Coordinates of C-alpha atoms and ligand atoms in Angstrom, one line a residue:
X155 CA 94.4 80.4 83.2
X156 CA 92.6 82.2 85.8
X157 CA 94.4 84.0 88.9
X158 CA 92.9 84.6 92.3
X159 CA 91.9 88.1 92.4
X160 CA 92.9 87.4 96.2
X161 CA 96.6 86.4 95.1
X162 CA 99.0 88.5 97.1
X163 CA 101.0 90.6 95.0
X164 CA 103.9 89.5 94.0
X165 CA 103.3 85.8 94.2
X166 CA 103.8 83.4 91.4
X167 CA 101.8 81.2 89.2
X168 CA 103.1 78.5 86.8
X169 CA 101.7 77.7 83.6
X170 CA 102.8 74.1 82.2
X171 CA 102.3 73.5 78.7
X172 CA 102.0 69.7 77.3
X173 CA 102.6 68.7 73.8
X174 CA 103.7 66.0 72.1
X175 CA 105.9 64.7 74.6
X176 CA 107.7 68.0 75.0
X177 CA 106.6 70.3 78.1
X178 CA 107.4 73.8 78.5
X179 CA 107.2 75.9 82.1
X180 CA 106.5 79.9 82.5
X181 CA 106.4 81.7 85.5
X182 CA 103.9 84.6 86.0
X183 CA 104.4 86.7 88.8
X184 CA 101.4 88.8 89.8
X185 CA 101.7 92.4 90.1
X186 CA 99.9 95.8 88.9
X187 CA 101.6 98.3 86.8
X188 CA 102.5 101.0 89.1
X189 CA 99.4 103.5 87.0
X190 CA 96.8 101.2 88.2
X191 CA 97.3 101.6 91.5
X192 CA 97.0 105.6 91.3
X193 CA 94.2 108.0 90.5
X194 CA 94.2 111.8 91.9
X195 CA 92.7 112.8 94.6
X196 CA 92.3 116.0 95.7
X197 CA 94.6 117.0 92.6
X198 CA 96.7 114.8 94.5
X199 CA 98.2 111.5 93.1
X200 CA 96.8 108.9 95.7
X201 CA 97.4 105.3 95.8
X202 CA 94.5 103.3 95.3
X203 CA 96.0 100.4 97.3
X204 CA 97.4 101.5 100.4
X205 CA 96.8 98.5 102.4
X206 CA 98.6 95.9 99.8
X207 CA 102.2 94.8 101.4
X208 CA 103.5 95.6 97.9
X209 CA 101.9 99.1 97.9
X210 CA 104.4 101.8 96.1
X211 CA 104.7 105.1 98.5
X212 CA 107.0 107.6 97.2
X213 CA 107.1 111.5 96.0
X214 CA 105.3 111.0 93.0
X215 CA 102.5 108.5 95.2
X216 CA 101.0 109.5 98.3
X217 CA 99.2 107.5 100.7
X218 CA 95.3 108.8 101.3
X219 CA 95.8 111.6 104.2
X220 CA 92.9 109.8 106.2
X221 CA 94.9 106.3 106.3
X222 CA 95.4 104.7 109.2
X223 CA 96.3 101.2 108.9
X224 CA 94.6 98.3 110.4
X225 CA 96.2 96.0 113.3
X226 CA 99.1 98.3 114.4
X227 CA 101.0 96.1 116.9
X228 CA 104.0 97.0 118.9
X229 CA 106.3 94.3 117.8
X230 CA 108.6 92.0 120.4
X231 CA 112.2 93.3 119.7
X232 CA 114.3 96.6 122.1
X233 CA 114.2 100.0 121.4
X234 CA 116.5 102.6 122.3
X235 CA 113.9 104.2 124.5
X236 CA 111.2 102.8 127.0
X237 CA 107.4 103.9 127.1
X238 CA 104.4 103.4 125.2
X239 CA 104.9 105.0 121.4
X240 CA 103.0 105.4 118.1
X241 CA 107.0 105.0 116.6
X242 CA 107.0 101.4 117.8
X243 CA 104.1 100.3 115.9
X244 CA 104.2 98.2 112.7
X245 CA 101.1 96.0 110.9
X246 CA 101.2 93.0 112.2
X247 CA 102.5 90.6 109.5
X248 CA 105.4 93.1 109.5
X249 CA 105.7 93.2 113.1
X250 CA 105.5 89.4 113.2
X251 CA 108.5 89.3 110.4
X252 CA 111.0 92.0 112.4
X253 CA 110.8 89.7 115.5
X254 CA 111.8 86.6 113.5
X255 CA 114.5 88.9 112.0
X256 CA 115.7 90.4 114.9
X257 CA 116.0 87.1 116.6
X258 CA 118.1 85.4 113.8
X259 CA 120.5 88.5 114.0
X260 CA 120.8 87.3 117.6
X261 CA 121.5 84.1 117.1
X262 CA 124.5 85.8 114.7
X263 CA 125.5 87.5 117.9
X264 CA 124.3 90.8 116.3
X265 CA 122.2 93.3 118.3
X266 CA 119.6 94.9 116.4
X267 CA 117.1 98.0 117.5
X268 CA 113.9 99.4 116.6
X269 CA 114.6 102.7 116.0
X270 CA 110.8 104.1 113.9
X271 CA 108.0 102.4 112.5
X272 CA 104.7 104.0 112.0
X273 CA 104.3 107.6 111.8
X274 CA 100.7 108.4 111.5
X275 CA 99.8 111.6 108.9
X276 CA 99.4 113.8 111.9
X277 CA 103.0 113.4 113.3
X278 CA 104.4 113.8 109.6
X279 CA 102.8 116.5 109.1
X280 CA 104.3 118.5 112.4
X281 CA 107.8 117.2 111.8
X282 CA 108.0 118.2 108.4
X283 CA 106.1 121.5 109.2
X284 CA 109.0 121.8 111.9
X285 CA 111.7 121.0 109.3
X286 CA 110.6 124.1 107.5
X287 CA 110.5 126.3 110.8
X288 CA 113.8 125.6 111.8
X289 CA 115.8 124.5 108.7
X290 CA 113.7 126.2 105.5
X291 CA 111.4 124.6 103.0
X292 CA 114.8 123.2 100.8
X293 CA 116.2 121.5 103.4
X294 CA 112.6 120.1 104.9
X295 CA 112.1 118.6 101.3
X296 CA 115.6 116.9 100.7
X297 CA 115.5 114.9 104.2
X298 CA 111.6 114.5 105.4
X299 CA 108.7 113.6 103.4
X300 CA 105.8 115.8 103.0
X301 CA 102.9 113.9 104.6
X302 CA 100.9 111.9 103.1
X303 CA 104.4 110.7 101.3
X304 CA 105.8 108.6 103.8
X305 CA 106.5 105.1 103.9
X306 CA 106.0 105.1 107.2
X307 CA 102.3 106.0 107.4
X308 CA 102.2 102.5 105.6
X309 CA 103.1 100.6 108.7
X310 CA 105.3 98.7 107.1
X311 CA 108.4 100.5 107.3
X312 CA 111.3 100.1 110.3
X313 CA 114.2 102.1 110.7
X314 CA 116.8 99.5 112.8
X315 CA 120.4 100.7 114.2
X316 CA 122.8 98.7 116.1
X317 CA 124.0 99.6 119.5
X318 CA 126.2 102.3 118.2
X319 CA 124.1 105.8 118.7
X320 CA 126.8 107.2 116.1
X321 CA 125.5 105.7 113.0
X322 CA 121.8 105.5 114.0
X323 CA 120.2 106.7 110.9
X324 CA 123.5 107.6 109.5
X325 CA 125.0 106.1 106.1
X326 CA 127.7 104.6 107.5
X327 CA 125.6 102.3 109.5
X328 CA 126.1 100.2 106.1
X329 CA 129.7 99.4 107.5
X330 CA 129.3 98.1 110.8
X331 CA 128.5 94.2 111.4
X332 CA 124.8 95.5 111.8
X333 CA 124.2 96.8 108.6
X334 CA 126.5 94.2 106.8
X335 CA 124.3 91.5 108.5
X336 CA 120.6 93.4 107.7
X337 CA 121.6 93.4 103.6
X338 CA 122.3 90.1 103.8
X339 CA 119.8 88.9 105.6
X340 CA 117.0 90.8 105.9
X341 CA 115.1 89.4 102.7
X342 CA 115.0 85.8 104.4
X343 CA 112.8 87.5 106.8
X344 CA 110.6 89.7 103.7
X345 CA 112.2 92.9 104.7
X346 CA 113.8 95.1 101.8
X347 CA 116.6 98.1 101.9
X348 CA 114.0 100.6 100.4
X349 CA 116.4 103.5 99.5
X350 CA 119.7 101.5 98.1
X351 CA 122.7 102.8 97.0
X352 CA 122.7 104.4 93.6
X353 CA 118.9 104.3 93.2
X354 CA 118.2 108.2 94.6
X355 CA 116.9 109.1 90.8
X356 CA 114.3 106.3 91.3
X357 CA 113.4 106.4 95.0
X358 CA 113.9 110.5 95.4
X359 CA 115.9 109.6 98.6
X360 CA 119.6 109.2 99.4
X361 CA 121.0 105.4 100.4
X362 CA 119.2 104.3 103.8
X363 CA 120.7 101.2 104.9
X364 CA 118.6 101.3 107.7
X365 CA 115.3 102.1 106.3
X366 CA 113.3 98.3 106.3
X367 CA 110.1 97.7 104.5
X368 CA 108.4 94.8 104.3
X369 CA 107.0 93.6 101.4
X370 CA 107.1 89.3 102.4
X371 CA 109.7 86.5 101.3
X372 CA 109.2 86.1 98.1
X373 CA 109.2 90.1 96.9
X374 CA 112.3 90.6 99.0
X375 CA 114.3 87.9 97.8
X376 CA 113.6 88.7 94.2
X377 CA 114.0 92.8 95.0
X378 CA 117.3 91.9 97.2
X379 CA 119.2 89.2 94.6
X380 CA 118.7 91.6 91.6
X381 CA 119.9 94.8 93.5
X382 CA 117.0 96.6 92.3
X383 CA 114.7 99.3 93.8
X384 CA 110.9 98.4 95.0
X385 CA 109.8 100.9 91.9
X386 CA 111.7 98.9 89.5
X387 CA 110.4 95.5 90.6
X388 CA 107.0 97.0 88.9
X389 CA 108.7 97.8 85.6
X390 CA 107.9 95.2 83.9
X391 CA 104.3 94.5 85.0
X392 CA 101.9 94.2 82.3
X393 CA 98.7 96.8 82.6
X394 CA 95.9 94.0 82.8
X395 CA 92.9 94.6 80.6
X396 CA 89.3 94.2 82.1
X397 CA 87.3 91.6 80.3
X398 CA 84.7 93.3 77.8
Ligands
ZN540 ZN1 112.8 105.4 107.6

């Protein structure tokens, strides 16, 4: 059996076998192992594939410091503050998938906000070169990413609060009807919780009910159902070999 080389990470492919009146069904799902998408740049450990919606962004897997993803859009939904801003911007599939979201939550009589989206290399650079100005290199490390290792230079990431200013980007935001409603919801619309609760060894980052990635339907579900992290949905992938 041969699979696109265009098939979107993360989709699935079925193989039927037929014998003798007996038929058996696998599923495949198609992913990379987590080291083929890496190689060192710079001395750096760079993801190769910065632009997949399943790419892997974390301490250990830094995006390529020139990468500025294509089709930033400012998506449809309130934010807490009015003006043009690079914060608002998100790729457009995940844009697309936040207004759909967003709306739903409404229809639930639950009042979502954009809070930050994309943050280019540039501005995570000065925030977490601020961090260690004011706060000191420990503390800059534990609570901002150094750039280049943030999720949301991908343009994929949102963080989302309610109404309630008090637990904007605060872990009890998980307890209000906001939060409640985003875990429950939020993979219909292909949006994960990328930094769950009890996964900090894994991600390298505390529980962030608010953070959202998208990563489409069929990756969230999965990802969502089995409570895992987006690192451990690529456990299991099998390192495919290149034909001699
Ligand atoms: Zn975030």
């Amino acid at each position: 059996m041969t699979v696109s080389a265009q098939a979107a990470t993360g989709s699935k492919a079925e193989i039927t076998v037929d014998y003798q009146g007996q038929s058996k069904t696998a599923q495949l799902t198609v992913k990379s192992s987590l080291e083929e998408t890496i190689a060192l740049v710079n001395n750096i450990p760079t993801v190769t594939n910065p632009a997949d919606l399943a790419v892997v962004v974390n301490k250990q897997r830094s995006l390529p410091a020139d990468y500025v993803p294509a089709g930033l859009v400012e998506p449809n939904v309130p934010f807490p503050f009015a003006g043009k801003a690079e914060k608002k911007l998100l790729r457009e599939p995940a844009a697309r998938a936040l207004e759909s979201l967003f709306a739903a939550a409404q229809k639930d009589g639950i009042q979502l906000y954009g809070v930050s989206g994309y943050r280019s290399y540039r501005t995570q650079k000065a925030l977490f070169e601020g961090y260690v100005k004011t706060q000191g290199a420990e503390h800059a490390s534990r609570y901002s990413a150094n750039p280049g290792k943030s999720e949301h230079q991908t343009g994929l990431a949102m963080d989302v609060s309610g109404a309630d200013s008090r637990t904007r980007l605060e872990e009890p935001f998980a307890d209000t009807p906001e939060g409640k409603w985003l875990a429950a919801h939020c993979a219909e619309h292909g949006f994960i919780i990328r930094y769950p609760k009890g996964k900090e060894e894994i991600t390298g980052y505390a529980y962030e009910p608010w953070h959202l990635r998208y990563v489409g339907q069929s990756m969230a579900k999965e990802i969502m159902e089995k409570g895992i992290s987006l690192e451990e949905y690529f456990q299991d992938a099998v390192a495919v070999q290149s034909k001699p």
